[in-house]
Coordinates of C-alpha atoms in Angstrom, one line a residue:
M1 CA -13.8 -25.4 -6.4
R2 CA -17.7 -25.9 -6.3
S3 CA -17.3 -29.8 -6.1
T4 CA -16.2 -31.0 -2.4
S5 CA -17.2 -34.4 -2.8
G6 CA -14.7 -37.2 -3.1
N7 CA -11.0 -36.6 -4.1
V8 CA -10.1 -33.7 -6.3
D9 CA -7.0 -33.3 -8.6
L10 CA -5.5 -30.1 -6.9
N11 CA -3.1 -30.0 -9.4
Q12 CA -5.7 -28.9 -11.9
I13 CA -6.6 -25.9 -9.4
S14 CA -4.6 -22.9 -9.4
E15 CA -2.4 -22.3 -6.1
E16 CA -4.1 -18.7 -5.8
Q17 CA -7.6 -20.1 -5.2
L18 CA -6.4 -22.3 -2.4
P19 CA -5.7 -21.4 1.4
V20 CA -2.3 -20.6 1.7
A21 CA 0.1 -23.3 2.6
E22 CA 1.4 -23.5 6.3
H23 CA 5.1 -23.8 4.9
K24 CA 4.6 -20.8 3.0
L25 CA 3.7 -18.3 5.8
K26 CA 5.6 -15.2 6.4
N27 CA 7.0 -13.9 9.7
W28 CA 6.7 -9.9 11.1
K29 CA 9.7 -8.7 9.3
H30 CA 8.5 -9.3 5.8
F31 CA 5.0 -7.3 6.7
L32 CA 7.5 -4.7 8.3
G33 CA 9.4 -4.2 5.2
L34 CA 6.1 -4.6 2.6
Y35 CA 4.1 -2.1 4.3
A36 CA 7.0 0.5 5.1
G37 CA 7.9 0.2 1.4
E38 CA 4.5 0.3 0.0
H39 CA 3.6 3.1 2.0
V40 CA 6.6 5.0 1.4
A41 CA 5.5 6.3 -1.8
A42 CA 6.5 9.0 -4.2
T43 CA 2.8 10.2 -3.9
E44 CA 3.9 11.2 -0.1
F45 CA 5.4 14.4 -1.6
V46 CA 2.4 15.0 -3.1
F47 CA 0.1 14.3 0.1
G48 CA 2.6 16.2 2.3
A49 CA 2.2 19.3 -0.3
T50 CA -1.7 19.1 -0.2
F51 CA -2.1 19.5 3.7
V52 CA -0.1 22.7 3.4
A53 CA -2.0 23.7 0.5
L54 CA -5.3 23.0 2.6
G55 CA -4.3 24.8 5.7
A56 CA -3.8 22.7 8.2
T57 CA -2.4 24.1 11.3
M58 CA 1.1 22.3 13.1
T59 CA -1.3 21.1 15.6
D60 CA -3.6 19.5 13.2
I61 CA -1.2 17.9 11.5
L62 CA 1.3 16.4 14.4
L63 CA -2.1 15.0 16.5
G64 CA -4.1 14.9 13.6
L65 CA -2.1 12.4 11.8
L66 CA -1.3 10.2 14.6
I67 CA -4.7 9.6 15.7
G68 CA -6.2 9.2 12.0
N69 CA -2.9 6.6 11.2
L70 CA -3.3 4.6 14.5
L71 CA -7.2 4.2 13.7
A72 CA -6.0 2.9 10.2
V73 CA -3.3 0.3 11.9
L74 CA -6.4 -0.8 14.4
S75 CA -8.9 -1.4 10.9
W76 CA -6.2 -3.7 9.6
T77 CA -5.4 -5.4 13.0
L78 CA -9.2 -5.9 14.3
I79 CA -10.7 -6.2 10.8
T80 CA -8.5 -7.1 8.0
T81 CA -6.1 -9.6 9.2
P82 CA -8.2 -11.9 11.4
I83 CA -10.4 -12.8 8.5
A84 CA -7.0 -13.0 6.3
V85 CA -5.4 -15.2 9.0
E86 CA -8.3 -17.5 9.7
T87 CA -9.4 -18.1 6.0
R88 CA -6.0 -18.0 4.3
M89 CA -7.8 -16.5 1.1
S90 CA -7.6 -13.5 -0.7
L91 CA -10.8 -11.5 -0.8
Y92 CA -11.5 -12.4 -4.4
T93 CA -11.3 -15.9 -3.9
Y94 CA -13.5 -15.6 -0.7
L95 CA -15.8 -13.6 -2.5
Q96 CA -16.4 -16.2 -5.0
K97 CA -17.1 -18.7 -2.3
I98 CA -20.1 -16.3 -0.7
A99 CA -21.4 -14.3 -3.6
G100 CA -21.1 -16.1 -6.6
D101 CA -19.9 -15.9 -9.9
S102 CA -21.8 -12.5 -11.2
M103 CA -21.0 -10.3 -8.1
T104 CA -17.5 -11.5 -8.0
R105 CA -16.5 -10.9 -11.6
L106 CA -18.0 -7.5 -11.5
Y107 CA -16.0 -6.7 -8.3
N108 CA -12.9 -8.0 -9.4
W109 CA -13.3 -6.1 -12.8
A110 CA -13.7 -3.2 -10.4
N111 CA -10.5 -4.1 -8.6
V112 CA -8.5 -4.6 -11.7
I113 CA -9.2 -1.2 -13.2
I114 CA -8.8 0.6 -9.9
F115 CA -5.2 -1.1 -9.1
T116 CA -4.3 -0.5 -12.6
V117 CA -4.8 2.9 -12.3
I118 CA -3.1 3.3 -9.1
S119 CA -0.1 1.6 -10.3
A120 CA 0.1 3.6 -13.3
A121 CA -0.1 6.6 -11.2
M122 CA 3.0 5.5 -9.1
I123 CA 4.9 4.6 -12.5
T124 CA 4.1 8.1 -13.8
V125 CA 5.4 10.0 -10.5
S126 CA 8.8 7.8 -10.5
A127 CA 9.3 8.5 -14.1
T128 CA 9.2 12.5 -13.3
A129 CA 12.4 11.9 -11.4
V130 CA 13.9 10.7 -14.6
R131 CA 12.4 13.3 -16.5
F132 CA 13.7 16.1 -14.0
A133 CA 17.6 14.3 -14.3
L134 CA 17.2 13.9 -18.2
N135 CA 15.8 17.5 -18.5
I136 CA 12.5 16.3 -20.2
P137 CA 9.9 19.2 -20.0
A138 CA 7.4 18.8 -17.4
Q139 CA 4.1 16.7 -18.6
L140 CA 1.0 19.3 -17.8
D141 CA -1.4 17.9 -19.9
W142 CA -3.7 15.2 -19.4
Y143 CA -1.9 13.5 -22.7
P144 CA 2.1 13.1 -22.8
T145 CA 3.5 15.9 -25.1
N146 CA 7.3 14.2 -25.2
L147 CA 8.2 11.1 -27.0
A148 CA 11.1 10.9 -24.4
F149 CA 8.9 10.9 -21.4
V150 CA 6.8 7.8 -22.8
L151 CA 10.1 6.1 -23.4
V152 CA 11.2 6.9 -19.7
V153 CA 7.6 5.3 -18.6
L154 CA 8.0 2.5 -20.5
A155 CA 11.6 1.7 -19.3
V156 CA 10.4 2.7 -15.4
G157 CA 7.0 0.4 -15.9
I158 CA 8.8 -2.9 -17.4
I159 CA 10.5 -3.0 -14.1
V160 CA 7.5 -2.9 -11.9
V161 CA 5.6 -5.5 -14.0
I162 CA 8.5 -8.2 -13.9
V163 CA 8.8 -7.8 -9.9
A164 CA 4.9 -8.2 -9.7
M165 CA 4.8 -11.0 -11.9
Y166 CA 7.3 -13.0 -9.6
G167 CA 4.7 -12.9 -6.8
F168 CA 4.6 -12.3 -3.0
N169 CA 8.1 -13.4 -2.3
A170 CA 9.4 -10.8 -5.2
V171 CA 7.3 -7.7 -3.7
S172 CA 8.4 -8.0 -0.2
E173 CA 11.9 -8.9 -0.9
F174 CA 11.7 -5.6 -3.1
S175 CA 10.2 -3.6 -0.2
G176 CA 12.5 -5.5 2.2
I177 CA 15.8 -3.8 0.6
C178 CA 14.0 -0.4 -0.3
A179 CA 12.1 0.2 3.3
P180 CA 15.4 1.1 5.7
W181 CA 16.8 3.3 3.0
L182 CA 13.7 5.0 2.6
F183 CA 13.5 5.4 6.2
I184 CA 16.5 7.1 6.3
M185 CA 16.0 9.5 3.1
F186 CA 12.7 10.7 4.8
L187 CA 14.5 11.4 7.7
S188 CA 17.5 13.2 6.2
G189 CA 15.2 15.4 3.8
P190 CA 13.6 17.7 6.4
L191 CA 16.9 18.0 8.1
V192 CA 18.7 19.2 5.2
L193 CA 16.3 21.8 4.3
M194 CA 15.3 23.0 7.9
P195 CA 18.0 25.5 7.9
V196 CA 16.6 27.5 4.7
L197 CA 13.1 27.4 6.6
A198 CA 15.1 28.4 9.7
E199 CA 16.7 31.4 8.0
A200 CA 13.7 32.7 6.2
V201 CA 11.4 32.7 9.3
I202 CA 13.4 33.5 12.7
G203 CA 16.5 34.9 10.5
Q204 CA 19.1 32.1 11.4
T205 CA 19.8 28.8 10.3
T206 CA 20.1 27.0 13.5
V207 CA 17.0 25.7 15.3
A208 CA 17.6 26.2 19.2
G209 CA 14.8 23.9 20.5
W210 CA 11.1 22.8 20.2
G211 CA 9.8 26.4 20.4
D212 CA 11.7 27.3 17.4
F213 CA 10.7 24.1 15.2
L214 CA 7.1 25.1 16.1
E215 CA 7.4 28.8 15.0
I216 CA 9.0 27.6 11.8
G217 CA 6.7 25.0 11.2
S218 CA 3.7 27.2 11.6
A219 CA 5.1 30.3 9.8
S220 CA 6.2 28.6 6.8
V221 CA 4.7 25.3 6.5
W222 CA 1.3 24.7 8.3
T223 CA 0.0 28.1 8.5
G224 CA -3.5 27.4 8.9
L225 CA -4.5 28.9 5.8
N226 CA -5.2 27.5 2.3
A227 CA -3.6 28.5 -1.0
N228 CA -6.1 31.2 -1.1
G229 CA -5.5 32.7 1.9
E230 CA -8.6 31.4 3.6
P231 CA -8.8 29.3 7.3
G232 CA -8.1 25.9 6.3
I233 CA -8.9 22.3 7.3
G234 CA -9.3 21.4 10.9
L235 CA -8.2 18.7 13.0
L236 CA -11.4 16.5 12.2
E237 CA -10.5 16.5 8.6
V238 CA -6.8 15.8 9.1
I239 CA -8.1 12.4 11.2
G240 CA -10.6 11.7 8.5
F241 CA -8.0 12.1 5.7
S242 CA -5.5 9.6 7.4
W243 CA -7.6 7.1 8.5
A244 CA -9.5 7.3 5.1
A245 CA -7.0 7.1 2.9
N246 CA -6.4 3.1 2.9
T247 CA -10.4 2.0 3.4
I248 CA -9.7 -0.1 0.4
T249 CA -7.3 -2.2 1.9
H250 CA -8.3 -2.3 5.7
F251 CA -12.1 -2.0 5.7
G252 CA -12.6 -3.2 2.0
L253 CA -10.5 -5.8 3.1
I254 CA -8.3 -5.7 -0.2
D255 CA -5.0 -6.4 2.2
M256 CA -6.8 -10.0 2.8
A257 CA -4.5 -10.9 -0.4
I258 CA -1.2 -9.7 1.6
L259 CA -2.2 -10.6 4.9
R260 CA -3.2 -14.6 4.3
F261 CA 0.3 -14.9 4.5
A262 CA 0.7 -13.7 8.2
K263 CA 1.7 -16.4 10.8
R264 CA -0.2 -14.7 13.3
K265 CA -3.1 -12.3 13.6
V266 CA -1.2 -9.7 15.9
Y267 CA 1.0 -9.1 12.2
G268 CA -1.7 -6.7 11.6
L269 CA 0.1 -4.2 13.8
T270 CA 3.0 -4.4 11.1
T271 CA 1.0 -2.0 9.4
S272 CA 2.0 0.7 11.5
A273 CA 5.4 0.4 9.5
G274 CA 3.3 1.9 6.7
M275 CA 1.1 4.5 9.1
L276 CA 3.4 5.6 11.5
F277 CA 6.3 5.8 9.5
G278 CA 4.9 6.4 5.7
H279 CA 1.6 8.1 6.5
Y280 CA 3.0 10.4 9.6
I281 CA 6.9 10.8 9.6
A282 CA 6.7 11.0 5.9
W283 CA 4.0 13.4 5.2
I284 CA 5.3 15.9 7.8
S285 CA 8.7 15.6 6.3
A286 CA 7.5 16.0 2.7
G287 CA 5.6 19.2 4.0
I288 CA 8.7 20.4 5.5
M289 CA 10.8 19.5 2.3
G290 CA 8.1 20.8 0.0
A291 CA 8.0 24.2 2.2
G292 CA 11.7 24.4 1.8
T293 CA 12.0 23.8 -2.2
A294 CA 9.7 26.4 -2.1
I295 CA 11.7 28.9 -0.9
I296 CA 14.9 27.8 -2.8
V297 CA 13.1 28.0 -6.1
Q298 CA 10.7 30.6 -5.5
K299 CA 7.6 29.1 -6.3
S300 CA 4.3 27.8 -4.7
I301 CA 4.5 24.5 -3.1
V302 CA 1.3 23.7 -5.2
Q303 CA 3.7 24.2 -8.5
L304 CA 6.2 21.9 -7.4
D305 CA 6.3 18.2 -8.5
P306 CA 7.8 15.0 -6.5
G307 CA 11.1 15.3 -8.5
D308 CA 11.5 19.2 -7.8
V309 CA 11.4 18.7 -4.0
A310 CA 13.2 15.6 -3.6
Y311 CA 16.2 17.0 -5.9
H312 CA 16.5 20.1 -3.7
A313 CA 16.4 17.9 -0.5
L314 CA 18.4 15.1 -1.2
G315 CA 20.0 15.9 -4.6
L316 CA 20.5 12.9 -6.9
S317 CA 19.4 10.4 -4.1
G318 CA 16.0 12.5 -4.4
L319 CA 15.5 11.3 -7.9
V320 CA 16.3 7.7 -6.8
I321 CA 13.8 7.8 -3.8
V322 CA 11.1 8.9 -6.0
I323 CA 11.5 6.2 -8.3
V324 CA 11.9 3.4 -5.8
A325 CA 8.9 4.8 -4.0
G326 CA 6.6 4.7 -7.1
W327 CA 8.3 1.2 -7.4
T328 CA 7.3 -0.4 -4.0
T329 CA 4.0 0.9 -3.9
A330 CA 3.1 0.3 -7.7
N331 CA 4.7 -3.4 -7.3
A332 CA 2.3 -4.1 -4.4
N333 CA -0.8 -2.4 -6.4
L334 CA -0.1 -4.5 -9.6
Y335 CA 0.0 -7.7 -7.6
R336 CA -3.4 -7.0 -6.3
A337 CA -4.4 -6.4 -9.9
G338 CA -3.0 -9.6 -11.2
L339 CA -5.1 -11.6 -8.4
A340 CA -8.2 -9.7 -9.3
A341 CA -7.7 -10.6 -13.1
Q342 CA -6.7 -14.0 -12.3
A343 CA -10.1 -14.6 -10.3
V344 CA -11.8 -13.3 -13.1
F345 CA -10.2 -16.1 -15.5
P346 CA -9.0 -18.7 -13.4
K347 CA -8.0 -21.2 -15.8
S348 CA -4.9 -18.7 -16.4
S349 CA -2.0 -18.1 -14.2
R350 CA -1.6 -15.3 -12.1
N351 CA 2.0 -14.5 -13.8
R352 CA 0.2 -14.7 -17.3
T353 CA -2.8 -11.9 -15.9
T354 CA -0.3 -10.1 -13.9
F355 CA 1.6 -9.4 -17.5
L356 CA -1.3 -8.5 -19.3
V357 CA -2.6 -6.2 -16.5
G358 CA 1.2 -5.0 -16.6
L359 CA 0.9 -3.9 -20.1
V360 CA -2.1 -2.0 -19.7
T361 CA -0.8 -0.5 -16.5
V362 CA 2.2 1.0 -18.5
A363 CA 0.3 2.3 -21.3
I364 CA -2.0 4.3 -19.0
A365 CA 1.1 5.5 -17.2
C366 CA 2.1 7.4 -20.3
F367 CA -0.8 9.8 -19.6
P368 CA -0.1 12.2 -16.6
F369 CA -3.7 12.5 -15.9
V370 CA -3.6 9.3 -13.8
F371 CA -1.1 11.3 -11.0
T372 CA -3.3 14.4 -11.2
K373 CA -6.4 12.8 -10.2
L374 CA -5.1 9.9 -7.9
L375 CA -6.4 11.8 -4.6
P376 CA -10.3 11.8 -5.9
L377 CA -9.5 8.1 -7.2
L378 CA -8.3 6.8 -3.9
T379 CA -11.2 8.5 -2.2
Y380 CA -14.1 7.1 -4.2
A381 CA -12.1 3.5 -5.0
G382 CA -12.4 3.3 -1.0
L383 CA -16.2 4.3 -0.7
L384 CA -16.8 1.8 -3.6
V385 CA -15.4 -1.1 -2.0
V386 CA -16.4 -0.6 1.6
P387 CA -20.0 -2.3 1.1
V388 CA -17.8 -5.8 0.0
G389 CA -15.8 -5.5 2.7
A390 CA -18.8 -5.0 5.0
I391 CA -20.5 -8.2 3.0
V392 CA -17.2 -10.6 4.0
F393 CA -17.1 -9.2 7.4
A394 CA -20.8 -10.0 8.0
E395 CA -20.7 -13.4 6.5
H396 CA -17.1 -14.7 8.2
V397 CA -17.2 -12.5 11.5
L398 CA -21.2 -11.9 12.4
F399 CA -23.0 -14.9 11.0
P400 CA -21.5 -17.7 13.4
K401 CA -22.3 -15.6 16.4
I402 CA -26.0 -14.9 15.4
G403 CA -26.5 -18.8 14.4
F404 CA -26.3 -18.3 10.8
S405 CA -24.4 -20.4 8.4
R406 CA -21.0 -19.1 6.8
Y407 CA -20.9 -19.9 3.3
W408 CA -24.5 -20.6 2.8
A409 CA -24.4 -19.5 -0.8
Y410 CA -21.9 -22.1 -1.9
Y411 CA -23.6 -24.9 -0.2
Q412 CA -26.5 -23.8 -2.1
N413 CA -24.3 -23.9 -5.2
L414 CA -25.7 -20.7 -6.1
T415 CA -24.0 -18.8 -9.2
H416 CA -25.4 -15.4 -8.0
S417 CA -25.9 -14.2 -4.7
T418 CA -28.9 -11.6 -4.8
P419 CA -28.7 -10.6 -1.1
A420 CA -24.9 -9.8 -2.1
V421 CA -25.4 -7.7 -5.2
A422 CA -28.2 -5.9 -3.6
S423 CA -26.6 -5.3 -0.5
W424 CA -23.3 -3.8 -2.5
G425 CA -25.9 -1.7 -4.7
L426 CA -27.8 -0.2 -1.7
G427 CA -24.4 0.6 0.5
L428 CA -23.0 2.6 -3.0
V429 CA -26.6 4.3 -3.2
F430 CA -26.3 4.9 0.6
G431 CA -22.7 6.1 0.8
F432 CA -22.8 8.3 -2.2
G433 CA -26.3 9.6 -1.1
L434 CA -24.8 10.8 2.0
N435 CA -22.1 12.4 -0.3
M436 CA -24.7 13.9 -2.5
L437 CA -26.7 15.5 0.9
D438 CA -23.2 16.7 2.2
V439 CA -24.3 15.5 5.9
M440 CA -20.9 14.7 7.1
S441 CA -17.6 15.0 6.0
F442 CA -16.9 12.9 2.8
Y443 CA -13.9 11.1 4.7
Y444 CA -16.0 9.4 7.2
L445 CA -18.6 8.3 4.7
F446 CA -17.2 4.8 5.1
I447 CA -18.1 4.2 8.6
P448 CA -22.0 4.5 8.5
T449 CA -22.1 2.9 5.0
W450 CA -19.9 0.2 6.5
F451 CA -22.4 -0.5 9.4
F452 CA -25.5 -0.1 6.8
T453 CA -24.5 -2.9 4.4
I454 CA -23.9 -5.5 7.2
G455 CA -27.3 -4.6 8.5
V456 CA -28.8 -4.8 5.0
Y457 CA -26.9 -7.8 4.3
T458 CA -27.8 -9.8 7.2
V459 CA -31.1 -9.3 6.8
L460 CA -31.3 -10.2 3.0
A461 CA -29.3 -13.3 3.8
A462 CA -31.6 -14.8 6.2
K463 CA -34.7 -14.3 3.6
Y464 CA -32.5 -16.6 1.2
G465 CA -31.1 -19.2 3.4
A466 CA -28.4 -18.0 5.6
N467 CA -30.5 -18.9 8.5
R468 CA -30.7 -22.7 8.0
E469 CA -28.2 -25.4 8.8
Y470 CA -26.1 -27.3 5.8
P471 CA -24.1 -30.1 8.0
E472 CA -23.7 -32.5 5.0
E473 CA -22.3 -29.7 2.7
K474 CA -20.2 -28.7 5.6
M475 CA -18.6 -32.2 6.0
A476 CA -17.7 -32.1 2.4
L477 CA -15.9 -28.7 2.6
E478 CA -14.1 -29.8 5.5
S479 CA -13.0 -33.0 3.9
F480 CA -11.9 -30.9 0.8
Y481 CA -9.8 -28.7 3.1
K482 CA -8.3 -31.7 4.6
Q483 CA -7.0 -32.8 1.1
V484 CA -5.9 -29.4 0.6
R485 CA -3.6 -29.4 4.0
Q486 CA -2.5 -33.1 3.0
H487 CA -1.4 -31.8 -0.5
Q488 CA 0.3 -29.2 0.9
Q489 CA 2.1 -30.8 3.5
H490 CA 3.3 -33.4 0.8
E491 CA 4.8 -30.3 -0.9
A492 CA 6.3 -28.9 2.1
D493 CA 7.9 -32.3 2.7
A494 CA 9.8 -32.1 -0.4
Q495 CA 11.4 -28.7 0.0
P496 CA 14.6 -28.0 1.5
A497 CA 14.9 -26.6 5.2
F498 CA 15.5 -22.9 5.2
Q499 CA 19.2 -22.3 6.2
P500 CA 20.3 -18.9 7.3
D501 CA 23.5 -17.3 5.7
T502 CA 25.9 -16.7 8.7
S503 CA 29.3 -16.6 6.2
M504 CA 31.5 -13.7 7.5
F505 CA 31.2 -12.5 3.8
S506 CA 27.6 -11.7 3.9
R507 CA 27.9 -10.2 7.5
V508 CA 30.6 -7.7 5.9
L509 CA 27.7 -6.7 3.2
K510 CA 25.1 -6.5 5.7
W511 CA 27.4 -4.3 7.6
V512 CA 28.3 -2.2 4.7
A513 CA 24.6 -1.8 3.8
V514 CA 24.0 -0.3 7.5
G515 CA 26.7 1.6 7.4
S516 CA 25.8 3.7 4.3
L517 CA 22.6 4.5 5.6
L518 CA 24.1 5.6 9.2
V519 CA 26.9 7.8 7.0
T520 CA 23.7 9.4 5.5
L521 CA 21.8 10.4 8.5
A522 CA 25.4 11.5 10.0
L523 CA 25.5 14.1 7.3
A524 CA 22.0 15.1 7.4
L525 CA 22.5 15.6 11.0
Q526 CA 25.6 17.7 10.6
T527 CA 23.7 20.0 7.9
F528 CA 20.9 20.6 10.3
L529 CA 22.9 20.8 13.6
F530 CA 26.5 22.6 12.5
S531 CA 25.5 25.3 9.9
S532 CA 25.8 28.3 11.6
G533 CA 25.3 30.8 8.3
M534 CA 24.2 29.9 4.5
S535 CA 27.6 29.9 3.5
E536 CA 28.6 26.9 5.9
Y537 CA 24.8 25.3 5.2
Q538 CA 26.0 25.4 1.6
S539 CA 29.2 23.5 2.2
H540 CA 27.3 21.0 4.4
R541 CA 24.6 20.3 2.1
D542 CA 26.5 20.1 -1.2
L543 CA 28.9 17.5 0.9
F544 CA 25.7 15.7 2.0
F545 CA 24.4 15.5 -2.1
N546 CA 27.6 13.9 -3.0
I547 CA 28.3 11.4 -0.2
A548 CA 24.5 10.5 0.1
F549 CA 24.1 9.3 -3.4
G550 CA 27.6 7.4 -3.2
C551 CA 26.0 5.8 0.0
T552 CA 23.0 5.3 -1.8
L553 CA 24.8 3.2 -4.3
I554 CA 26.5 1.0 -2.0
Y555 CA 23.5 0.4 0.0
F556 CA 21.7 -1.4 -2.7
S557 CA 24.5 -3.4 -4.3
S558 CA 25.5 -4.4 -0.9
A559 CA 21.9 -5.2 0.5
Y560 CA 20.8 -7.2 -2.8
W561 CA 24.2 -8.8 -2.8
A562 CA 23.4 -10.1 0.6
M563 CA 19.8 -11.1 -0.3
R564 CA 21.1 -12.9 -3.4
R565 CA 23.4 -15.0 -1.3
Q566 CA 20.8 -15.9 1.2
K567 CA 18.2 -16.9 -1.6
A568 CA 21.2 -19.2 -3.2
L569 CA 21.3 -21.2 0.4
C570 CA 17.5 -22.0 0.1
K571 CA 17.3 -23.5 -3.3

């Protein structure tokens, strides 16, 4: 896209390298399902147990997670979404325009590695559920010790690769189906295990009110003492953890790849489906389920893997939730990895790069260490990419306000942007330097690092020509994008109009899907509210396990069937 003068054969340019066409934009429902699916992952079982092991109090959890996740939603809404909607580009394409080839290649390779490992970890977690069902020994070493486990990983992983290869629509459709079911499951699990905790703490299986709930949670789940019996983390650490958990996607702007499809900037608020449910309710639910499972199996919560917790809370449906939650998160991250790889090799299609990256991902997933080291990976990955997000924010948002030229390096035909590379490097030195000096909580380091990088990049860019005007180059670029819009409009006119499926049979399928979810939740509420003793509780719990699994099969069958009927009308 360096040449913007005259007519360009747009058929020779990969679609991923162009702004998203208007007719391919998505409504808010797509993003609700996508973020709910991605951020309700099997690792929520791990993070829920982490807060318990770190010694957070119940007040810290209820208040801290709420504040931190609201800050994350605002970060997506006020920082990431406006840039994504205004440019309709992924971060990888935008970075190519403002930073040149050298930095872009380095950054894209970094993202390929980061998202490949994250996707591999999700696949490994999903495989733990199948391992549990097939009675395969737990994989406790950094390498696989059982051939059957490797075969399970390969089977689980290939599904993730196939879905991610089909692109954004496939990812959002898959997540859209999974999201309502995941919501019900994470609500049902704590309801099913709460009587066990109540019996252990207050000597009865019924919870009379909010006071009992606080007493049970404070005594058996979030006690304020860590695994060593010492006072644990506080409110500020919980807020910081929940805000920083996704810095790579909001402050780091990685989610421009997803939110560029949003029709309006306000759709950034749909990330609340992932944060307020996935990272608030699900983390709280996972803590309760972990504590209840620990009582049942007589183990410490830190000795349990997601398969253990999910099975004892939800039965066979619990094993399905670990698999599905791992898939939905792995799909979105492998899609991002494929985009980054496609930016490195622009002559290759995104399907091809996603497939090749997917093969590497599945191979890495065979090694259990990627799951056990996921938390530090996410933390350091966030600090690694935040300076790049700051550079893009400065270029796109700040520069026009102070009279600088956006895309100045592109207008100069630079293949290497010294200000961008230097700012990224200095931002990393600054951020990790603060970490080494231990001047503040690690979870908040992304904030001063972000501001520092913006300042450095602004000063350096001015020295290299960002403070000059480029009227001819700007007109040429606008002419190119006008040609792109005309080309995309021609494609849109050739496509059939969307036809909603209003047939009675499809309506019945949707009613069946919703009904199966309501039955599952009703049985969980029965277990929670009407178990007057342990024998009655056991009876209700067994009933829930059996019927809920049947409802799970019914839900996915009917929901998928309804989706296929709708897609058939759009062909």
